[in-house]
PDB file of C-alpha atoms in Angstrom:
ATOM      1  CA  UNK A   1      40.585  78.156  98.335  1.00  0.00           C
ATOM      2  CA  UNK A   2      41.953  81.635  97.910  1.00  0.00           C
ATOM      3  CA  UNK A   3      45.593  82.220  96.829  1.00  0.00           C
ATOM      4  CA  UNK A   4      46.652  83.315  99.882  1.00  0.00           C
ATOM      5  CA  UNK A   5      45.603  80.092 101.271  1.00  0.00           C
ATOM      6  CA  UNK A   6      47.479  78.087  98.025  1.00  0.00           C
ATOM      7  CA  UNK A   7      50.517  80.153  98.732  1.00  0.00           C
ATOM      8  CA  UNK A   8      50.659  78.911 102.565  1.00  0.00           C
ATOM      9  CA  UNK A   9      49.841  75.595 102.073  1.00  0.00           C
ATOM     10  CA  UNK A  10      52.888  75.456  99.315  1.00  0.00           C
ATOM     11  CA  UNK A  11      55.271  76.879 101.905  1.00  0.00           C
ATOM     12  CA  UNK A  12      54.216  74.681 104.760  1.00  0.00           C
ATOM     13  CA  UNK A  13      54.982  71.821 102.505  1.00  0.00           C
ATOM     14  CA  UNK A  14      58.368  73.297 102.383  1.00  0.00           C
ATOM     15  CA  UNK A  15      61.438  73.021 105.164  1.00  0.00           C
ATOM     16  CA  UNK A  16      59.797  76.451 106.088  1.00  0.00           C
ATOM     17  CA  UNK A  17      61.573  78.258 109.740  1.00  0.00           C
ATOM     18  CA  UNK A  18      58.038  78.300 111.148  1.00  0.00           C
ATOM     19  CA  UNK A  19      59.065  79.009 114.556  1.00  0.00           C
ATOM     20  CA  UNK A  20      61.080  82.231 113.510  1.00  0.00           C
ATOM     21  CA  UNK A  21      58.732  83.843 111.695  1.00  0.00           C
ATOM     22  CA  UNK A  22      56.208  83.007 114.514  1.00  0.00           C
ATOM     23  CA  UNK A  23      58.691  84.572 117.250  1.00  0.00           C
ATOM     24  CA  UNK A  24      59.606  87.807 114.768  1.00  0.00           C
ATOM     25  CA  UNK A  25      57.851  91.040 115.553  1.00  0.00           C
ATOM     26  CA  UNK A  26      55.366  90.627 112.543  1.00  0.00           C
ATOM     27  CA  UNK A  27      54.145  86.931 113.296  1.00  0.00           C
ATOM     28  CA  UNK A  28      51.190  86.158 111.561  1.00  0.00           C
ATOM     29  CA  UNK A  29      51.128  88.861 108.738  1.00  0.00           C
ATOM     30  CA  UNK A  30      51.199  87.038 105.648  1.00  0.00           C
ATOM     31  CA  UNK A  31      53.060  90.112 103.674  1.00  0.00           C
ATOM     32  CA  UNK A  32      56.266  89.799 106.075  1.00  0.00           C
ATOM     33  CA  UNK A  33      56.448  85.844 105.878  1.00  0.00           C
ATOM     34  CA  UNK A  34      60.349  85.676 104.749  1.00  0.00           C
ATOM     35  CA  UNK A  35      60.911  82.215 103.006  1.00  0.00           C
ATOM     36  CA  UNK A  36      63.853  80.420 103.295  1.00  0.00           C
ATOM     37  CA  UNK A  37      66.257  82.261 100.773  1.00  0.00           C
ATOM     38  CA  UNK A  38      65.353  85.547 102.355  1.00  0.00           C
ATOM     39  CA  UNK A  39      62.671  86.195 100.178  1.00  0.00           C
ATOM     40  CA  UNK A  40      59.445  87.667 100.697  1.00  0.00           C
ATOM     41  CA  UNK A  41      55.867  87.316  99.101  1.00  0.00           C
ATOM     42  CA  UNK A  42      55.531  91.344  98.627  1.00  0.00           C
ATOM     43  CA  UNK A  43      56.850  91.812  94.614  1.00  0.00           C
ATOM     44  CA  UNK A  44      58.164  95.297  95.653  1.00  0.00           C
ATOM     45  CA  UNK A  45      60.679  94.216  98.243  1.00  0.00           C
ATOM     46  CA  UNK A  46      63.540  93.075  95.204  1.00  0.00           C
ATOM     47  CA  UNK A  47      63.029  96.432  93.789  1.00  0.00           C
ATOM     48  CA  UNK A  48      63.478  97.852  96.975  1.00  0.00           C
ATOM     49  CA  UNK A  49      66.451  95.732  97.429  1.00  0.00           C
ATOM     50  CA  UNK A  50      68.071  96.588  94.645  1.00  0.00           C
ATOM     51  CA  UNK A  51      68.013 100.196  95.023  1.00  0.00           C
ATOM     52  CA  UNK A  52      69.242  99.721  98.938  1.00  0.00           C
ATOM     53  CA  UNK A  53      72.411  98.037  97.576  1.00  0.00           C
ATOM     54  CA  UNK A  54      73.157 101.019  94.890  1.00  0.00           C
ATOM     55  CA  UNK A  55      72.590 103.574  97.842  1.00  0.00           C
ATOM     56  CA  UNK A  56      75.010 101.634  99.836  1.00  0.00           C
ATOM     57  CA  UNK A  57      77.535 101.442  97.056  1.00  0.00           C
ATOM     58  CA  UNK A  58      76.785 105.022  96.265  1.00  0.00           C
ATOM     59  CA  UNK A  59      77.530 106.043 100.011  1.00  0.00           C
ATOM     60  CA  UNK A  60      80.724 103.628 100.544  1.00  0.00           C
ATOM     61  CA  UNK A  61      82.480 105.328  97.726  1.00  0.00           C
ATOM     62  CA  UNK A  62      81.547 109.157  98.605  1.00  0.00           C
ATOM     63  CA  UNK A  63      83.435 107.700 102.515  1.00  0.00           C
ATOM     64  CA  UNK A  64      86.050 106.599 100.521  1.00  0.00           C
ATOM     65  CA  UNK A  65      86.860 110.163  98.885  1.00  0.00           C
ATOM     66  CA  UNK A  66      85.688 112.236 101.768  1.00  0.00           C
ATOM     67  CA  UNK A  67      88.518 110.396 103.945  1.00  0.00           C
ATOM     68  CA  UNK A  68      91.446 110.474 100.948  1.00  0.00           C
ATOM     69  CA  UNK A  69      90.502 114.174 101.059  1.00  0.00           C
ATOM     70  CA  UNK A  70      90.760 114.542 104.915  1.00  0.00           C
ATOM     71  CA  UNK A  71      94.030 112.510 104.850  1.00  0.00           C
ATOM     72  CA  UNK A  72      95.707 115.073 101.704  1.00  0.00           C
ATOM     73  CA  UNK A  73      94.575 117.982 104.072  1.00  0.00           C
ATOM     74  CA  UNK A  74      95.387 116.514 107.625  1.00  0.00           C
ATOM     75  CA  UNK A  75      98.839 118.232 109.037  1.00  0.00           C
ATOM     76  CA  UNK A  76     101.926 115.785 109.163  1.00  0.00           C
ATOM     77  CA  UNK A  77     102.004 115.965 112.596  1.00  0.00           C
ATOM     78  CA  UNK A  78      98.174 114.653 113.323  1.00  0.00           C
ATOM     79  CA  UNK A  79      98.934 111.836 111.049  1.00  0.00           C
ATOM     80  CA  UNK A  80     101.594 111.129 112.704  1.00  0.00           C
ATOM     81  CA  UNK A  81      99.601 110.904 116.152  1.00  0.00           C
ATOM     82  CA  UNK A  82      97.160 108.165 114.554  1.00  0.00           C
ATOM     83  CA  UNK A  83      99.668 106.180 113.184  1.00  0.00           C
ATOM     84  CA  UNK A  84     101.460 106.073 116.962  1.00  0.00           C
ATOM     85  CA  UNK A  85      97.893 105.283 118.385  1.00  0.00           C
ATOM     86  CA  UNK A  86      97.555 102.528 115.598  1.00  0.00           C
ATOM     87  CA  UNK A  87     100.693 101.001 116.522  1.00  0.00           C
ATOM     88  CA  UNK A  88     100.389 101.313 120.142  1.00  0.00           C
ATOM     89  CA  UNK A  89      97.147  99.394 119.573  1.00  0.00           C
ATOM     90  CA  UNK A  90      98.572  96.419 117.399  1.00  0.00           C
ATOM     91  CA  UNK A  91     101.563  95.693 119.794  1.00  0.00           C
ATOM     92  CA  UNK A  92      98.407  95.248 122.750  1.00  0.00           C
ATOM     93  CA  UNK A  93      97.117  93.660 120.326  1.00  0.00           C
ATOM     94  CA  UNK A  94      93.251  95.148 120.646  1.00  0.00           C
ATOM     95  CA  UNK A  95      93.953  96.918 116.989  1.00  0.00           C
ATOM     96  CA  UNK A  96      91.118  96.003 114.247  1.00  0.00           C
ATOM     97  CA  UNK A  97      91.276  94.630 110.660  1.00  0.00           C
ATOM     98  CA  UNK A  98      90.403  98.509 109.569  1.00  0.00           C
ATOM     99  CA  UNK A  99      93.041 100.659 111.740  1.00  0.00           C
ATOM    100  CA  UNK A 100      95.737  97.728 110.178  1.00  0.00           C
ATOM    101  CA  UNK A 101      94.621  98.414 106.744  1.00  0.00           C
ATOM    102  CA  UNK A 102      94.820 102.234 107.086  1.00  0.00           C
ATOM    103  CA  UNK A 103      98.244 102.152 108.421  1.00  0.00           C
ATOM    104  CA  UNK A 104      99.326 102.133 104.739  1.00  0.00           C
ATOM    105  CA  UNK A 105      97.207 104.970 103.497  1.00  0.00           C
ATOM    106  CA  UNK A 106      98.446 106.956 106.627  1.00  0.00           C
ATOM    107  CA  UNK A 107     102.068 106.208 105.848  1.00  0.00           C
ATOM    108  CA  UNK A 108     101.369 107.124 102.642  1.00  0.00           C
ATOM    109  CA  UNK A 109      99.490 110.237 103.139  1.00  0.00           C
ATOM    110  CA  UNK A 110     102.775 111.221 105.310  1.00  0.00           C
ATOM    111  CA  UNK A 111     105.182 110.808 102.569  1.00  0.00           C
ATOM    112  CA  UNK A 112     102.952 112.823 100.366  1.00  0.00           C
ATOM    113  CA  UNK A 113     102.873 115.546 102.580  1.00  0.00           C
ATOM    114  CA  UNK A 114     106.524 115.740 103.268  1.00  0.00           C
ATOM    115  CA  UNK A 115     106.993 115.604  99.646  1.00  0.00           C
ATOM    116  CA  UNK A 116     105.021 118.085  99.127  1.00  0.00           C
ATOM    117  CA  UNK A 117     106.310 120.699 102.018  1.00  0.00           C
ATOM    118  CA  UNK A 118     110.220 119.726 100.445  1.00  0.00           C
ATOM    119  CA  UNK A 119     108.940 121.031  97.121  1.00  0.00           C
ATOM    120  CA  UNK A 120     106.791 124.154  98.366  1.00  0.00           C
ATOM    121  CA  UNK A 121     109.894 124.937 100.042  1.00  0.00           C
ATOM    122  CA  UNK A 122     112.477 124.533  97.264  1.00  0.00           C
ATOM    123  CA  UNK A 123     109.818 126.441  95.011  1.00  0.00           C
ATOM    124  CA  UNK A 124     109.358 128.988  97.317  1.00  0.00           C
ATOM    125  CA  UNK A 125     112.660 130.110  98.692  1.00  0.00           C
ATOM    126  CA  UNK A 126     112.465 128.723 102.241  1.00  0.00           C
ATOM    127  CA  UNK A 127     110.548 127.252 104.972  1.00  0.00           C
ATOM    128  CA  UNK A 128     107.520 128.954 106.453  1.00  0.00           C
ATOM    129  CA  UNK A 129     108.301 130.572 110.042  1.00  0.00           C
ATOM    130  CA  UNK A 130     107.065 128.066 112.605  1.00  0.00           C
ATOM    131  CA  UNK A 131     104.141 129.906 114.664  1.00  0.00           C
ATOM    132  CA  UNK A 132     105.290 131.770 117.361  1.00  0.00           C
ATOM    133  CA  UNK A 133     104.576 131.114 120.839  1.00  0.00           C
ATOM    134  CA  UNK A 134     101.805 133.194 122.491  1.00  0.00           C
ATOM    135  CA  UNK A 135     102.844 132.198 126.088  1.00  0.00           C
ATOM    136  CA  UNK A 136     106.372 132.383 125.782  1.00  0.00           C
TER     137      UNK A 136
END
């Protein structure tokens, strides 16, 4: 009558997924059995939990910034490529939730830019020479 043996006799009483956890690559160990909310036995797992889903929030928002900065620093003309292979993609009609979404933000990002190379320009006098051609 140990509590080990209470706590499994409680949870075969239940509508327990016996045959899962029997199939999963810990079957048997006692400190693994998942009940069915998702649960474990093993106090520290919620902790552990808990800080998994503030180090995935923490990471999804430093993605976010890193690609609003790569979009403010990305040349016109590179956007402008991504948004053709975006478009090309929804009129096949292979194009995901994600590259529909960003769309926007590219279009966006473009606008900014231009904006921003119209007012360099009238601040600065002129245009910038375009590069000149090495092989030419």
């Amino acid at each position: 009558d140990s509590p080990t043996a209470r706590v499994v006799v409680g949870i075969a009483r239940s509508r327990f997924p016996w045959s899962a956890w029997l199939r999963s690559s810990h079957a048997g160990c006692l400190g693994c059995l998942v009940l069915t909310m998702g649960k474990t036995l093993a106090p520290g797992d919620a902790h552990r939990r808990e800080q998994r889903k503030k180090e995935v929030a923490k990471n999804k928002l430093k993605r976010k910034t890193q690609r609003d900065e790569a979009l403010e620093t990305a040349s016109v003309e590179s956007l402008e490529a991504e948004l053709r292979k975006i478009e090309d993609a929804k009129r096949l009609g292979v194009a995901s939730n994600e590259k529909v979404q960003r769309v926007k933000a590219l279009e966006d990002a473009i606008a900014r830019q231009r904006e921003q190379r119209k007012s360099e320009a009238a601040a600065g006098g002129g245009a910038p020479p375009p590069p000149a051609n090495k092989g030419e």
